Tab-separated table of C-alpha atoms in Angstrom:
chain	number	residue	atom	x	y	z
A	1	GLN	CA	0.122	0.153	-0.200
A	2	LYS	CA	0.924	4.059	-1.070
A	3	GLU	CA	1.561	5.706	1.934
A	4	VAL	CA	-0.607	7.982	-0.537
A	5	GLU	CA	-3.654	7.108	-2.688
A	6	GLN	CA	-5.466	10.031	-4.999
A	7	ASP	CA	-7.256	9.226	-7.675
A	8	PRO	CA	-4.627	10.507	-10.624
A	9	GLY	CA	-8.420	11.384	-12.611
A	10	PRO	CA	-8.712	13.224	-14.881
A	11	LEU	CA	-11.647	15.206	-13.753
A	12	SER	CA	-13.822	17.434	-16.399
A	13	VAL	CA	-16.151	19.820	-14.662
A	14	PRO	CA	-17.800	22.848	-15.564
A	15	GLU	CA	-17.389	25.818	-15.283
A	16	GLY	CA	-18.996	27.347	-11.758
A	17	ALA	CA	-19.119	23.766	-9.944
A	18	ILE	CA	-17.920	22.360	-6.793
A	19	VAL	CA	-14.532	20.121	-7.068
A	20	SER	CA	-14.211	17.942	-4.364
A	21	LEU	CA	-10.489	16.152	-4.242
A	22	ASN	CA	-9.076	13.886	-1.974
A	23	CYS	CA	-6.096	11.702	-0.128
A	24	THR	CA	-5.825	9.112	2.128
A	25	TYR	CA	-3.003	7.912	3.425
A	26	SER	CA	-1.719	4.995	6.109
A	27	ASN	CA	1.033	6.822	8.224
A	28	SER	CA	-0.604	8.520	11.292
A	29	ALA	CA	2.475	9.826	11.802
A	30	PHE	CA	1.757	12.633	9.276
A	31	GLN	CA	0.294	16.124	10.784
A	32	TYR	CA	0.851	18.622	8.089
A	33	PHE	CA	-0.948	18.545	4.823
A	34	MET	CA	-0.868	20.778	2.056
A	35	TRP	CA	-2.961	20.965	-0.807
A	36	TYR	CA	-0.433	22.028	-4.803
A	37	ARG	CA	-1.222	23.130	-7.834
A	38	GLN	CA	0.292	22.244	-10.676
A	39	TYR	CA	-0.165	23.685	-14.724
A	40	SER	CA	1.635	22.071	-17.323
A	41	ARG	CA	5.916	22.789	-17.378
A	42	LYS	CA	5.694	24.614	-14.149
A	43	GLY	CA	6.722	24.028	-10.771
A	44	PRO	CA	3.903	23.025	-7.639
A	45	GLU	CA	2.053	26.188	-5.907
A	46	LEU	CA	1.145	26.175	-2.704
A	47	LEU	CA	-2.429	26.187	-2.448
A	48	MET	CA	-3.305	25.186	1.061
A	49	TYR	CA	-1.366	23.603	4.043
A	50	THR	CA	-2.636	22.413	7.448
A	51	TYR	CA	-1.083	21.508	10.679
A	52	SER	CA	-3.189	18.581	12.217
A	53	SER	CA	-7.366	18.244	11.797
A	54	GLY	CA	-9.140	20.619	10.642
A	55	ASN	CA	-10.544	22.769	8.373
A	56	LYS	CA	-9.358	25.827	6.249
A	57	GLU	CA	-10.947	27.982	3.867
A	58	ASP	CA	-8.979	30.703	1.421
A	59	GLY	CA	-11.022	32.241	-0.920
A	60	ARG	CA	-12.314	29.692	-2.623
A	61	PHE	CA	-10.520	27.312	-1.680
A	62	THR	CA	-12.066	24.999	1.207
A	63	ALA	CA	-8.761	22.170	3.032
A	64	GLN	CA	-10.111	19.860	5.481
A	65	VAL	CA	-8.114	17.451	7.324
A	66	ASP	CA	-9.926	14.572	9.363
A	67	LYS	CA	-7.252	12.692	10.562
A	68	SER	CA	-8.645	10.267	13.115
A	69	SER	CA	-9.750	8.872	9.413
A	70	LYS	CA	-6.832	9.445	7.561
A	71	TYR	CA	-8.135	11.117	4.752
A	72	ILE	CA	-7.807	14.936	3.987
A	73	SER	CA	-10.396	17.040	0.765
A	74	LEU	CA	-10.118	20.266	-1.191
A	75	PHE	CA	-13.238	21.548	-2.390
A	76	ILE	CA	-13.088	25.111	-4.911
A	77	ARG	CA	-15.971	26.649	-5.302
A	78	ASP	CA	-16.917	28.446	-8.249
A	79	SER	CA	-14.986	26.460	-10.085
A	80	GLN	CA	-12.657	28.434	-12.679
A	81	PRO	CA	-11.257	27.270	-16.770
A	82	SER	CA	-8.468	29.072	-14.954
A	83	ASP	CA	-8.233	26.032	-12.501
A	84	SER	CA	-7.922	23.578	-14.595
A	85	ALA	CA	-4.464	22.092	-13.769
A	86	THR	CA	-2.866	18.899	-12.339
A	87	TYR	CA	-3.651	19.101	-7.323
A	88	LEU	CA	-0.658	17.539	-5.403
A	89	CYS	CA	-1.860	16.513	-2.506
A	90	ALA	CA	1.391	16.360	0.553
A	91	MET	CA	2.089	16.179	3.598
A	92	SER	CA	5.007	14.672	6.325
A	93	ALA	CA	5.851	13.863	9.910
A	94	THR	CA	8.241	16.772	10.503
A	95	LEU	CA	8.434	18.620	6.736
A	96	GLY	CA	11.028	17.151	6.589
A	97	ARG	CA	10.174	14.719	3.542
A	98	LEU	CA	6.595	15.381	1.105
A	99	TYR	CA	4.778	12.205	0.808
A	100	PHE	CA	2.694	12.910	-2.561
A	101	GLY	CA	0.004	11.512	-3.731
A	102	ARG	CA	-0.570	11.287	-8.067
A	103	GLY	CA	-1.873	13.996	-8.905
A	104	THR	CA	-6.069	14.605	-10.287
A	105	GLN	CA	-5.908	15.816	-13.841
A	106	LEU	CA	-8.345	18.153	-13.498
A	107	THR	CA	-10.050	19.646	-16.337
A	108	VAL	CA	-12.422	22.931	-16.567
A	109	TRP	CA	-15.007	24.035	-19.166
A	110	PRO	CA	-16.308	27.418	-20.153
B	1	GLY	CA	3.557	33.932	0.068
B	2	ALA	CA	6.861	33.036	0.310
B	3	VAL	CA	8.808	32.778	-2.583
B	4	VAL	CA	11.382	30.149	-4.498
B	5	SER	CA	13.422	31.095	-7.228
B	6	GLN	CA	15.106	29.574	-9.710
B	7	HIS	CA	17.469	29.914	-12.041
B	8	PRO	CA	17.858	28.645	-14.928
B	9	SER	CA	14.270	28.149	-15.982
B	10	TRP	CA	15.055	25.633	-19.269
B	11	VAL	CA	18.599	24.447	-20.001
B	12	ILE	CA	19.903	22.797	-23.142
B	13	CYS	CA	23.658	21.323	-22.273
B	14	LYS	CA	25.705	19.343	-24.932
B	15	SER	CA	26.350	15.912	-24.026
B	16	GLY	CA	28.948	15.359	-21.404
B	17	THR	CA	29.277	18.577	-19.514
B	18	SER	CA	27.598	19.651	-16.838
B	19	VAL	CA	25.556	22.095	-15.699
B	20	LYS	CA	24.730	24.387	-12.820
B	21	ILE	CA	21.147	24.756	-11.967
B	22	GLU	CA	20.261	27.577	-8.857
B	23	CYS	CA	17.191	27.065	-5.865
B	24	ARG	CA	17.427	30.435	-3.659
B	25	SER	CA	14.893	32.036	-0.797
B	26	LEU	CA	14.026	35.348	-1.632
B	27	ASP	CA	12.288	36.576	1.338
B	28	PHE	CA	13.153	33.865	3.665
B	29	GLN	CA	15.901	32.298	4.933
B	30	ALA	CA	15.613	28.461	4.442
B	31	THR	CA	17.874	25.923	6.574
B	32	THR	CA	16.210	23.447	4.467
B	33	MET	CA	15.880	22.610	0.758
B	34	PHE	CA	14.725	19.583	-0.982
B	35	TRP	CA	15.481	18.594	-4.593
B	36	TYR	CA	12.987	16.311	-6.758
B	37	ARG	CA	12.927	15.086	-10.308
B	38	GLN	CA	10.261	15.025	-12.907
B	39	PHE	CA	8.951	12.593	-15.194
B	40	PRO	CA	5.802	13.339	-17.830
B	41	LYS	CA	2.321	13.239	-15.848
B	42	GLN	CA	4.316	11.448	-12.670
B	43	SER	CA	4.650	13.221	-9.893
B	44	LEU	CA	7.706	14.499	-7.684
B	45	MET	CA	10.571	11.728	-7.212
B	46	LEU	CA	12.796	13.349	-3.916
B	47	MET	CA	16.791	13.414	-4.968
B	48	ALA	CA	17.603	15.128	-1.423
B	49	THR	CA	17.501	17.043	0.918
B	50	SER	CA	19.762	19.502	1.554
B	51	ASN	CA	20.487	21.500	4.393
B	52	GLU	CA	23.334	24.593	4.857
B	53	GLY	CA	26.545	24.326	6.172
B	54	SER	CA	26.387	20.809	5.447
B	55	LYS	CA	25.958	17.863	3.126
B	56	ALA	CA	23.473	16.628	1.464
B	57	THR	CA	21.979	13.906	2.323
B	58	TYR	CA	20.786	11.886	-1.622
B	59	GLU	CA	17.340	9.029	-1.618
B	60	GLN	CA	18.552	5.658	-2.874
B	61	GLY	CA	19.646	4.744	-6.027
B	62	VAL	CA	20.567	9.127	-6.613
B	63	GLU	CA	24.625	9.775	-7.415
B	64	LYS	CA	26.020	11.848	-5.471
B	65	ASP	CA	28.575	12.741	-7.648
B	66	LYS	CA	26.471	12.771	-10.961
B	67	PHE	CA	24.099	15.489	-8.977
B	68	LEU	CA	26.346	17.632	-6.715
B	69	ILE	CA	24.542	19.269	-4.256
B	70	ASN	CA	25.539	22.452	-2.555
B	71	HIS	CA	23.936	24.343	0.141
B	72	ALA	CA	26.499	27.211	1.224
B	73	SER	CA	24.188	30.025	2.540
B	74	LEU	CA	20.454	30.376	3.932
B	75	THR	CA	19.015	31.287	0.930
B	76	LEU	CA	20.693	29.649	-1.637
B	77	SER	CA	21.427	25.903	-2.305
B	78	THR	CA	22.620	24.690	-6.611
B	79	LEU	CA	21.957	20.833	-8.253
B	80	THR	CA	25.258	20.269	-10.436
B	81	VAL	CA	24.533	17.802	-12.804
B	82	THR	CA	27.961	16.305	-13.797
B	83	SER	CA	29.127	14.306	-17.206
B	84	ALA	CA	25.392	15.593	-18.414
B	85	HIS	CA	24.089	12.137	-20.531
B	86	PRO	CA	20.673	12.611	-22.086
B	87	GLU	CA	19.113	9.894	-19.589
B	88	ASP	CA	19.529	13.493	-17.276
B	89	SER	CA	17.126	15.337	-19.127
B	90	SER	CA	14.006	16.071	-16.711
B	91	PHE	CA	12.049	19.027	-14.724
B	92	TYR	CA	14.377	19.105	-11.771
B	93	ILE	CA	12.837	21.212	-9.381
B	94	CYS	CA	13.400	22.621	-5.346
B	95	SER	CA	11.687	23.356	-2.544
B	96	ALA	CA	12.270	25.163	0.726
B	97	ARG	CA	11.031	25.238	3.886
B	98	VAL	CA	9.444	27.637	6.047
B	99	GLU	CA	9.778	27.083	9.256
B	100	LYS	CA	7.799	30.284	11.232
B	101	GLY	CA	5.652	28.294	14.163
B	102	ALA	CA	2.207	27.846	12.978
B	103	GLY	CA	2.805	28.863	9.359
B	104	ASN	CA	5.453	25.581	8.920
B	105	THR	CA	4.805	24.563	5.512
B	106	ILE	CA	7.259	24.157	1.685
B	107	TYR	CA	7.033	26.461	-0.932
B	108	PHE	CA	8.013	25.178	-4.448
B	109	GLY	CA	10.621	26.849	-7.075
B	110	GLU	CA	8.627	27.237	-10.864
B	111	GLY	CA	11.226	24.547	-11.754
B	112	SER	CA	14.401	24.169	-14.394
B	113	TRP	CA	14.238	21.821	-17.536
B	114	LEU	CA	17.333	20.806	-18.578
B	115	THR	CA	17.076	19.002	-21.682
B	116	VAL	CA	21.147	17.148	-22.852
B	117	VAL	CA	21.176	16.519	-26.237
């Protein structure tokens, strides 16, 4: 079993839809949880980060962490074509080595 | 958010030559930086962890004599691909750890595309 599981998609939604992305993990030592957005041929851009459990909201993005279920989510409200990218979840126990999901490819069509 | 800058964004070099990629933290000090490699449509593969003032820690299977890492200051880490070959062509990305108490997290650079011809 991989440390982090993420459905690679692809996921295709119409503009304005609510997008739900999620990852599951197996290592209960993970405390730092990040979501990155990566456009083609670019480095990952940090969207959200959370320490331990809980919810965090930033504009159209909401990140949720449920450590009891070892499950994290990213919600994108009012999705836009510019949100089309690959979304990577990443997590770590000590902010040393990051463990990544495979990435979910999202397309938002007008 | 914090800014991590990589240079060059893309580079083409001849087989057998060496090429250096720089990673800078522009608005914070980074005691720890990380170097990744990414193949098309795949996730990032950690190559090494770079600590300021000490030797880098390489992941299993990564040749330390081929991928030289230097972290001489709190804002700069460099990756030198020595005696490059076409199979070294890839997307190389660095990241840096920001330590701000509850705001601890990791930011990535824009990446550097290396093509060896």
